[in-house]
């Protein structure tokens, strides 16, 4: 039998059922050979149009690139190596933001992810910005005396009509809500970072109760305002002296009695060490508070010869955190005759927190810790624990009726501590319990004053629920005791507080 020939000698009989792919190819090729010449001309014309459109698209992209670089550099200047390394031209709208970011392309239509977690890049710069903070809302009931937004046990009055006027009172407060803006910009000397934080705990004329009658227009204040570059910090931040990590978590804004805490302008250098350690030094804004026999309480002198000098060593790890820190101070006072007296003083803090890992009692997130301090603490202890706690110096300078020069100047040191424990009942429910104690050794020549707190003690117990990652709600009970100056003859007084509230982070 004579064989039938296909295209290029492809034998149709030679294609078996197992050679299906070859059958399809031969059939397609045979169809193209049989296509009329008119169809071949149409394909050629379409191919030419596609090539033309491709050329126009490439020209458009080149024009966009030239326009973008013209905007980045002043006219007539030579493009630098840094400009040449800048992100490329804007992308078409069809390119998704994630792909644009992966390609390193600059597109004003997209918000680019910044270097810090949760940050974005400011258009046209290498600066990453993050905006955050929290809303803090609390309902407070004081059965003994209204002590203000904080459980300031040092302000407790003796039993009597003055204290009874504000007893059994309830109020809301949200003054410690905070707005935080942070930036980070790379540089040849290390990242340049800034932090500015505001809350609304500013001075209120007439006190909090008076302000509540006028639409609760709280005054904003700076909490943090500092910049860092490399190992250096400049501006207002937590004092290098205090131990912020090693203290109890409380809803109350003051925390345990006497715990050192201060935001202060400073210059700081931090040297990272091995195994999670760090050594830091700072010079900080000085302030000398004093009391005198003329009746002044918590008055800042105008005599500050030198800044405060601090040093701190701390170390952190999965096991927890510990810190040892010290401050050296030159305290000054100038009396009414122009005679200046200075006193060198120092103070120290030691604190630690240990994580209790994988015990049958907790969830592996329980922790216990403490702090202890001694020395001329003064401004490093919040003044809401008594009218006299910021008064490092005691001055014997006569009376208001018969003032004299300073015949005696004495440093009044503080000694105190706090212990605390945190237990996680579930992954979303935790309890904190803590005890705080602070004692100041007052000069014996000071006159009796019912405002003077010699010793303060507090206990805080709370239950906090975290229904979502950004929200904490709970309830806290507080007890406090104030011991007065012995010469007043007033017995120790106690106060209580119940607080419910929540913190919404953003």
PDB file of N, CA and C in Angstrom, residues 417-496:
ATOM      1  N   UNK A 417      11.999  50.945 100.114  1.00  0.00           N
ATOM      2  CA  UNK A 417      12.035  49.771  99.258  1.00  0.00           C
ATOM      3  C   UNK A 417      10.647  49.354  98.838  1.00  0.00           C
ATOM      4  N   UNK A 418      10.592  48.460  97.877  1.00  0.00           N
ATOM      5  CA  UNK A 418       9.329  47.892  97.413  1.00  0.00           C
ATOM      6  C   UNK A 418       9.577  46.444  97.007  1.00  0.00           C
ATOM      7  N   UNK A 419       8.576  45.593  97.256  1.00  0.00           N
ATOM      8  CA  UNK A 419       8.606  44.203  96.787  1.00  0.00           C
ATOM      9  C   UNK A 419       7.289  43.943  96.079  1.00  0.00           C
ATOM     10  N   UNK A 420       7.298  43.067  95.072  1.00  0.00           N
ATOM     11  CA  UNK A 420       6.098  42.843  94.275  1.00  0.00           C
ATOM     12  C   UNK A 420       6.126  41.455  93.668  1.00  0.00           C
ATOM     13  N   UNK A 421       4.931  41.016  93.255  1.00  0.00           N
ATOM     14  CA  UNK A 421       4.785  39.699  92.638  1.00  0.00           C
ATOM     15  C   UNK A 421       3.682  39.786  91.596  1.00  0.00           C
ATOM     16  N   UNK A 422       3.912  39.187  90.430  1.00  0.00           N
ATOM     17  CA  UNK A 422       2.909  39.137  89.366  1.00  0.00           C
ATOM     18  C   UNK A 422       2.607  37.680  89.037  1.00  0.00           C
ATOM     19  N   UNK A 423       1.297  37.341  89.015  1.00  0.00           N
ATOM     20  CA  UNK A 423       0.872  35.978  88.692  1.00  0.00           C
ATOM     21  C   UNK A 423      -0.129  36.020  87.536  1.00  0.00           C
ATOM     22  N   UNK A 424       0.067  35.147  86.566  1.00  0.00           N
ATOM     23  CA  UNK A 424      -0.832  35.014  85.419  1.00  0.00           C
ATOM     24  C   UNK A 424      -1.760  33.827  85.677  1.00  0.00           C
ATOM     25  N   UNK A 425      -3.059  34.116  85.848  1.00  0.00           N
ATOM     26  CA  UNK A 425      -4.047  33.061  86.047  1.00  0.00           C
ATOM     27  C   UNK A 425      -4.324  32.321  84.750  1.00  0.00           C
ATOM     28  N   UNK A 426      -4.441  33.090  83.678  1.00  0.00           N
ATOM     29  CA  UNK A 426      -4.586  32.544  82.330  1.00  0.00           C
ATOM     30  C   UNK A 426      -3.724  33.394  81.413  1.00  0.00           C
ATOM     31  N   UNK A 427      -3.748  33.098  80.127  1.00  0.00           N
ATOM     32  CA  UNK A 427      -2.949  33.886  79.182  1.00  0.00           C
ATOM     33  C   UNK A 427      -3.464  35.308  79.036  1.00  0.00           C
ATOM     34  N   UNK A 428      -4.670  35.599  79.555  1.00  0.00           N
ATOM     35  CA  UNK A 428      -5.247  36.942  79.432  1.00  0.00           C
ATOM     36  C   UNK A 428      -5.575  37.589  80.772  1.00  0.00           C
ATOM     37  N   UNK A 429      -5.357  36.886  81.876  1.00  0.00           N
ATOM     38  CA  UNK A 429      -5.747  37.395  83.183  1.00  0.00           C
ATOM     39  C   UNK A 429      -4.557  37.315  84.135  1.00  0.00           C
ATOM     40  N   UNK A 430      -4.227  38.449  84.781  1.00  0.00           N
ATOM     41  CA  UNK A 430      -3.079  38.495  85.685  1.00  0.00           C
ATOM     42  C   UNK A 430      -3.403  39.311  86.937  1.00  0.00           C
ATOM     43  N   UNK A 431      -2.629  39.074  87.999  1.00  0.00           N
ATOM     44  CA  UNK A 431      -2.752  39.787  89.264  1.00  0.00           C
ATOM     45  C   UNK A 431      -1.388  40.312  89.684  1.00  0.00           C
ATOM     46  N   UNK A 432      -1.367  41.531  90.220  1.00  0.00           N
ATOM     47  CA  UNK A 432      -0.155  42.113  90.783  1.00  0.00           C
ATOM     48  C   UNK A 432      -0.418  42.484  92.242  1.00  0.00           C
ATOM     49  N   UNK A 433       0.540  42.238  93.095  1.00  0.00           N
ATOM     50  CA  UNK A 433       0.469  42.652  94.489  1.00  0.00           C
ATOM     51  C   UNK A 433       1.819  43.227  94.868  1.00  0.00           C
ATOM     52  N   UNK A 434       1.818  44.393  95.539  1.00  0.00           N
ATOM     53  CA  UNK A 434       3.079  45.028  95.882  1.00  0.00           C
ATOM     54  C   UNK A 434       2.979  45.856  97.144  1.00  0.00           C
ATOM     55  N   UNK A 435       4.107  45.977  97.832  1.00  0.00           N
ATOM     56  CA  UNK A 435       4.220  46.768  99.058  1.00  0.00           C
ATOM     57  C   UNK A 435       5.318  47.794  98.872  1.00  0.00           C
ATOM     58  N   UNK A 436       5.039  49.044  99.268  1.00  0.00           N
ATOM     59  CA  UNK A 436       6.028  50.100  99.179  1.00  0.00           C
ATOM     60  C   UNK A 436       6.233  50.782 100.517  1.00  0.00           C
ATOM     61  N   UNK A 437       7.480  51.214 100.772  1.00  0.00           N
ATOM     62  CA  UNK A 437       7.839  51.836 102.047  1.00  0.00           C
ATOM     63  C   UNK A 437       8.854  52.931 101.774  1.00  0.00           C
ATOM     64  N   UNK A 438       8.680  54.095 102.425  1.00  0.00           N
ATOM     65  CA  UNK A 438       9.663  55.165 102.304  1.00  0.00           C
ATOM     66  C   UNK A 438       9.736  55.935 103.619  1.00  0.00           C
ATOM     67  N   UNK A 439      10.963  56.242 104.041  1.00  0.00           N
ATOM     68  CA  UNK A 439      11.172  56.982 105.293  1.00  0.00           C
ATOM     69  C   UNK A 439      12.209  58.057 105.052  1.00  0.00           C
ATOM     70  N   UNK A 440      11.911  59.272 105.543  1.00  0.00           N
ATOM     71  CA  UNK A 440      12.883  60.352 105.450  1.00  0.00           C
ATOM     72  C   UNK A 440      13.280  60.787 106.863  1.00  0.00           C
ATOM     73  N   UNK A 441      14.579  60.915 107.073  1.00  0.00           N
ATOM     74  CA  UNK A 441      15.099  61.345 108.373  1.00  0.00           C
ATOM     75  C   UNK A 441      15.123  62.865 108.405  1.00  0.00           C
ATOM     76  N   UNK A 442      14.130  63.435 109.071  1.00  0.00           N
ATOM     77  CA  UNK A 442      14.006  64.885 109.141  1.00  0.00           C
ATOM     78  C   UNK A 442      14.938  65.464 110.198  1.00  0.00           C
ATOM     79  N   UNK A 443      15.383  66.688 109.962  1.00  0.00           N
ATOM     80  CA  UNK A 443      16.225  67.382 110.937  1.00  0.00           C
ATOM     81  C   UNK A 443      15.425  67.681 112.197  1.00  0.00           C
ATOM     82  N   UNK A 444      16.074  67.514 113.351  1.00  0.00           N
ATOM     83  CA  UNK A 444      15.379  67.707 114.624  1.00  0.00           C
ATOM     84  C   UNK A 444      14.982  69.143 114.886  1.00  0.00           C
ATOM     85  N   UNK A 445      15.643  70.132 114.234  1.00  0.00           N
ATOM     86  CA  UNK A 445      15.323  71.531 114.521  1.00  0.00           C
ATOM     87  C   UNK A 445      14.129  72.061 113.720  1.00  0.00           C
ATOM     88  N   UNK A 446      13.565  71.264 112.809  1.00  0.00           N
ATOM     89  CA  UNK A 446      12.408  71.739 112.034  1.00  0.00           C
ATOM     90  C   UNK A 446      11.187  71.846 112.929  1.00  0.00           C
ATOM     91  N   UNK A 447      10.374  72.885 112.755  1.00  0.00           N
ATOM     92  CA  UNK A 447       9.166  73.020 113.577  1.00  0.00           C
ATOM     93  C   UNK A 447       8.124  71.977 113.218  1.00  0.00           C
ATOM     94  N   UNK A 448       7.206  71.728 114.127  1.00  0.00           N
ATOM     95  CA  UNK A 448       6.139  70.750 113.888  1.00  0.00           C
ATOM     96  C   UNK A 448       5.266  71.220 112.732  1.00  0.00           C
ATOM     97  N   UNK A 449       4.945  70.290 111.830  1.00  0.00           N
ATOM     98  CA  UNK A 449       4.088  70.605 110.688  1.00  0.00           C
ATOM     99  C   UNK A 449       3.277  69.376 110.343  1.00  0.00           C
ATOM    100  N   UNK A 450       1.947  69.520 110.322  1.00  0.00           N
ATOM    101  CA  UNK A 450       1.060  68.380 110.062  1.00  0.00           C
ATOM    102  C   UNK A 450       1.177  67.865 108.626  1.00  0.00           C
ATOM    103  N   UNK A 451       1.838  68.605 107.750  1.00  0.00           N
ATOM    104  CA  UNK A 451       2.036  68.142 106.378  1.00  0.00           C
ATOM    105  C   UNK A 451       3.232  67.201 106.257  1.00  0.00           C
ATOM    106  N   UNK A 452       4.131  67.243 107.226  1.00  0.00           N
ATOM    107  CA  UNK A 452       5.372  66.483 107.111  1.00  0.00           C
ATOM    108  C   UNK A 452       5.135  64.984 107.280  1.00  0.00           C
ATOM    109  N   UNK A 453       5.411  64.222 106.242  1.00  0.00           N
ATOM    110  CA  UNK A 453       5.326  62.759 106.316  1.00  0.00           C
ATOM    111  C   UNK A 453       6.709  62.212 106.601  1.00  0.00           C
ATOM    112  N   UNK A 454       6.846  61.565 107.729  1.00  0.00           N
ATOM    113  CA  UNK A 454       8.117  60.929 108.056  1.00  0.00           C
ATOM    114  C   UNK A 454       8.214  59.578 107.367  1.00  0.00           C
ATOM    115  N   UNK A 455       7.112  58.821 107.382  1.00  0.00           N
ATOM    116  CA  UNK A 455       7.089  57.491 106.776  1.00  0.00           C
ATOM    117  C   UNK A 455       5.795  57.311 106.006  1.00  0.00           C
ATOM    118  N   UNK A 456       5.876  56.705 104.832  1.00  0.00           N
ATOM    119  CA  UNK A 456       4.683  56.335 104.066  1.00  0.00           C
ATOM    120  C   UNK A 456       4.767  54.863 103.691  1.00  0.00           C
ATOM    121  N   UNK A 457       3.614  54.195 103.705  1.00  0.00           N
ATOM    122  CA  UNK A 457       3.517  52.790 103.323  1.00  0.00           C
ATOM    123  C   UNK A 457       2.291  52.615 102.437  1.00  0.00           C
ATOM    124  N   UNK A 458       2.382  51.747 101.456  1.00  0.00           N
ATOM    125  CA  UNK A 458       1.229  51.449 100.597  1.00  0.00           C
ATOM    126  C   UNK A 458       1.214  49.974 100.239  1.00  0.00           C
ATOM    127  N   UNK A 459      -0.011  49.482  99.951  1.00  0.00           N
ATOM    128  CA  UNK A 459      -0.217  48.147  99.399  1.00  0.00           C
ATOM    129  C   UNK A 459      -1.156  48.291  98.198  1.00  0.00           C
ATOM    130  N   UNK A 460      -0.791  47.695  97.065  1.00  0.00           N
ATOM    131  CA  UNK A 460      -1.618  47.682  95.859  1.00  0.00           C
ATOM    132  C   UNK A 460      -1.901  46.235  95.461  1.00  0.00           C
ATOM    133  N   UNK A 461      -3.164  45.932  95.180  1.00  0.00           N
ATOM    134  CA  UNK A 461      -3.564  44.617  94.690  1.00  0.00           C
ATOM    135  C   UNK A 461      -4.515  44.833  93.521  1.00  0.00           C
ATOM    136  N   UNK A 462      -4.284  44.164  92.393  1.00  0.00           N
ATOM    137  CA  UNK A 462      -5.156  44.377  91.246  1.00  0.00           C
ATOM    138  C   UNK A 462      -5.429  43.079  90.508  1.00  0.00           C
ATOM    139  N   UNK A 463      -6.418  43.136  89.643  1.00  0.00           N
ATOM    140  CA  UNK A 463      -6.773  42.053  88.731  1.00  0.00           C
ATOM    141  C   UNK A 463      -6.954  42.692  87.362  1.00  0.00           C
ATOM    142  N   UNK A 464      -6.140  42.269  86.385  1.00  0.00           N
ATOM    143  CA  UNK A 464      -6.117  42.919  85.073  1.00  0.00           C
ATOM    144  C   UNK A 464      -6.437  41.887  83.992  1.00  0.00           C
ATOM    145  N   UNK A 465      -7.399  42.241  83.142  1.00  0.00           N
ATOM    146  CA  UNK A 465      -7.799  41.403  82.014  1.00  0.00           C
ATOM    147  C   UNK A 465      -7.321  42.043  80.723  1.00  0.00           C
ATOM    148  N   UNK A 466      -6.751  41.225  79.839  1.00  0.00           N
ATOM    149  CA  UNK A 466      -6.305  41.702  78.523  1.00  0.00           C
ATOM    150  C   UNK A 466      -7.147  40.999  77.462  1.00  0.00           C
ATOM    151  N   UNK A 467      -8.355  41.519  77.171  1.00  0.00           N
ATOM    152  CA  UNK A 467      -9.225  40.835  76.209  1.00  0.00           C
ATOM    153  C   UNK A 467      -8.649  40.810  74.805  1.00  0.00           C
ATOM    154  N   UNK A 468      -7.920  41.861  74.431  1.00  0.00           N
ATOM    155  CA  UNK A 468      -7.202  41.901  73.161  1.00  0.00           C
ATOM    156  C   UNK A 468      -5.804  42.430  73.429  1.00  0.00           C
ATOM    157  N   UNK A 469      -4.950  42.341  72.429  1.00  0.00           N
ATOM    158  CA  UNK A 469      -3.547  42.700  72.600  1.00  0.00           C
ATOM    159  C   UNK A 469      -3.364  44.148  73.010  1.00  0.00           C
ATOM    160  N   UNK A 470      -4.271  45.037  72.618  1.00  0.00           N
ATOM    161  CA  UNK A 470      -4.074  46.464  72.836  1.00  0.00           C
ATOM    162  C   UNK A 470      -4.921  47.047  73.962  1.00  0.00           C
ATOM    163  N   UNK A 471      -5.615  46.219  74.717  1.00  0.00           N
ATOM    164  CA  UNK A 471      -6.510  46.728  75.760  1.00  0.00           C
ATOM    165  C   UNK A 471      -6.254  46.004  77.077  1.00  0.00           C
ATOM    166  N   UNK A 472      -6.142  46.778  78.174  1.00  0.00           N
ATOM    167  CA  UNK A 472      -6.083  46.247  79.535  1.00  0.00           C
ATOM    168  C   UNK A 472      -7.208  46.887  80.339  1.00  0.00           C
ATOM    169  N   UNK A 473      -8.011  46.079  81.009  1.00  0.00           N
ATOM    170  CA  UNK A 473      -9.064  46.582  81.893  1.00  0.00           C
ATOM    171  C   UNK A 473      -8.954  45.841  83.217  1.00  0.00           C
ATOM    172  N   UNK A 474      -9.367  46.506  84.306  1.00  0.00           N
ATOM    173  CA  UNK A 474      -9.257  45.821  85.574  1.00  0.00           C
ATOM    174  C   UNK A 474      -9.724  46.643  86.751  1.00  0.00           C
ATOM    175  N   UNK A 475      -9.434  46.124  87.950  1.00  0.00           N
ATOM    176  CA  UNK A 475      -9.811  46.750  89.208  1.00  0.00           C
ATOM    177  C   UNK A 475      -8.635  46.662  90.156  1.00  0.00           C
ATOM    178  N   UNK A 476      -8.470  47.707  90.987  1.00  0.00           N
ATOM    179  CA  UNK A 476      -7.344  47.755  91.912  1.00  0.00           C
ATOM    180  C   UNK A 476      -7.796  48.297  93.260  1.00  0.00           C
ATOM    181  N   UNK A 477      -7.304  47.668  94.338  1.00  0.00           N
ATOM    182  CA  UNK A 477      -7.567  48.129  95.703  1.00  0.00           C
ATOM    183  C   UNK A 477      -6.258  48.616  96.309  1.00  0.00           C
ATOM    184  N   UNK A 478      -6.318  49.729  97.050  1.00  0.00           N
ATOM    185  CA  UNK A 478      -5.130  50.329  97.653  1.00  0.00           C
ATOM    186  C   UNK A 478      -5.352  50.620  99.124  1.00  0.00           C
ATOM    187  N   UNK A 479      -4.300  50.450  99.895  1.00  0.00           N
ATOM    188  CA  UNK A 479      -4.275  50.833 101.311  1.00  0.00           C
ATOM    189  C   UNK A 479      -2.983  51.578 101.564  1.00  0.00           C
ATOM    190  N   UNK A 480      -3.053  52.647 102.357  1.00  0.00           N
ATOM    191  CA  UNK A 480      -1.853  53.407 102.667  1.00  0.00           C
ATOM    192  C   UNK A 480      -1.861  53.927 104.088  1.00  0.00           C
ATOM    193  N   UNK A 481      -0.663  54.189 104.585  1.00  0.00           N
ATOM    194  CA  UNK A 481      -0.506  54.748 105.933  1.00  0.00           C
ATOM    195  C   UNK A 481       0.541  55.851 105.921  1.00  0.00           C
ATOM    196  N   UNK A 482       0.255  56.909 106.658  1.00  0.00           N
ATOM    197  CA  UNK A 482       1.178  58.034 106.775  1.00  0.00           C
ATOM    198  C   UNK A 482       1.523  58.242 108.247  1.00  0.00           C
ATOM    199  N   UNK A 483       2.828  58.300 108.540  1.00  0.00           N
ATOM    200  CA  UNK A 483       3.304  58.610 109.882  1.00  0.00           C
ATOM    201  C   UNK A 483       3.818  60.042 109.885  1.00  0.00           C
ATOM    202  N   UNK A 484       3.343  60.836 110.844  1.00  0.00           N
ATOM    203  CA  UNK A 484       3.646  62.258 110.874  1.00  0.00           C
ATOM    204  C   UNK A 484       4.890  62.532 111.720  1.00  0.00           C
ATOM    205  N   UNK A 485       5.382  63.744 111.573  1.00  0.00           N
ATOM    206  CA  UNK A 485       6.488  64.227 112.379  1.00  0.00           C
ATOM    207  C   UNK A 485       6.136  64.058 113.868  1.00  0.00           C
ATOM    208  N   UNK A 486       7.054  63.514 114.653  1.00  0.00           N
ATOM    209  CA  UNK A 486       6.761  63.179 116.052  1.00  0.00           C
ATOM    210  C   UNK A 486       6.308  64.393 116.849  1.00  0.00           C
ATOM    211  N   UNK A 487       6.877  65.554 116.573  1.00  0.00           N
ATOM    212  CA  UNK A 487       6.537  66.753 117.354  1.00  0.00           C
ATOM    213  C   UNK A 487       5.116  67.235 117.116  1.00  0.00           C
ATOM    214  N   UNK A 488       4.427  66.714 116.117  1.00  0.00           N
ATOM    215  CA  UNK A 488       3.030  67.103 115.885  1.00  0.00           C
ATOM    216  C   UNK A 488       2.090  66.410 116.854  1.00  0.00           C
ATOM    217  N   UNK A 489       2.487  65.267 117.384  1.00  0.00           N
ATOM    218  CA  UNK A 489       1.618  64.526 118.282  1.00  0.00           C
ATOM    219  C   UNK A 489       0.486  63.805 117.583  1.00  0.00           C
ATOM    220  N   UNK A 490       0.521  63.725 116.243  1.00  0.00           N
ATOM    221  CA  UNK A 490      -0.549  63.079 115.472  1.00  0.00           C
ATOM    222  C   UNK A 490      -0.198  61.611 115.287  1.00  0.00           C
ATOM    223  N   UNK A 491      -1.147  60.744 115.568  1.00  0.00           N
ATOM    224  CA  UNK A 491      -0.916  59.314 115.391  1.00  0.00           C
ATOM    225  C   UNK A 491      -0.970  58.964 113.906  1.00  0.00           C
ATOM    226  N   UNK A 492      -0.360  57.838 113.491  1.00  0.00           N
ATOM    227  CA  UNK A 492      -0.404  57.434 112.071  1.00  0.00           C
ATOM    228  C   UNK A 492      -1.840  57.320 111.566  1.00  0.00           C
ATOM    229  N   UNK A 493      -2.057  57.765 110.341  1.00  0.00           N
ATOM    230  CA  UNK A 493      -3.375  57.760 109.711  1.00  0.00           C
ATOM    231  C   UNK A 493      -3.359  56.846 108.478  1.00  0.00           C
ATOM    232  N   UNK A 494      -4.504  56.242 108.167  1.00  0.00           N
ATOM    233  CA  UNK A 494      -4.601  55.338 107.024  1.00  0.00           C
ATOM    234  C   UNK A 494      -5.654  55.824 106.040  1.00  0.00           C
ATOM    235  N   UNK A 495      -5.537  55.363 104.808  1.00  0.00           N
ATOM    236  CA  UNK A 495      -6.497  55.708 103.757  1.00  0.00           C
ATOM    237  C   UNK A 495      -6.670  54.510 102.845  1.00  0.00           C
ATOM    238  N   UNK A 496      -7.796  54.490 102.133  1.00  0.00           N
ATOM    239  CA  UNK A 496      -8.104  53.398 101.195  1.00  0.00           C
ATOM    240  C   UNK A 496      -8.567  54.004  99.877  1.00  0.00           C
TER     241      UNK A 496
END
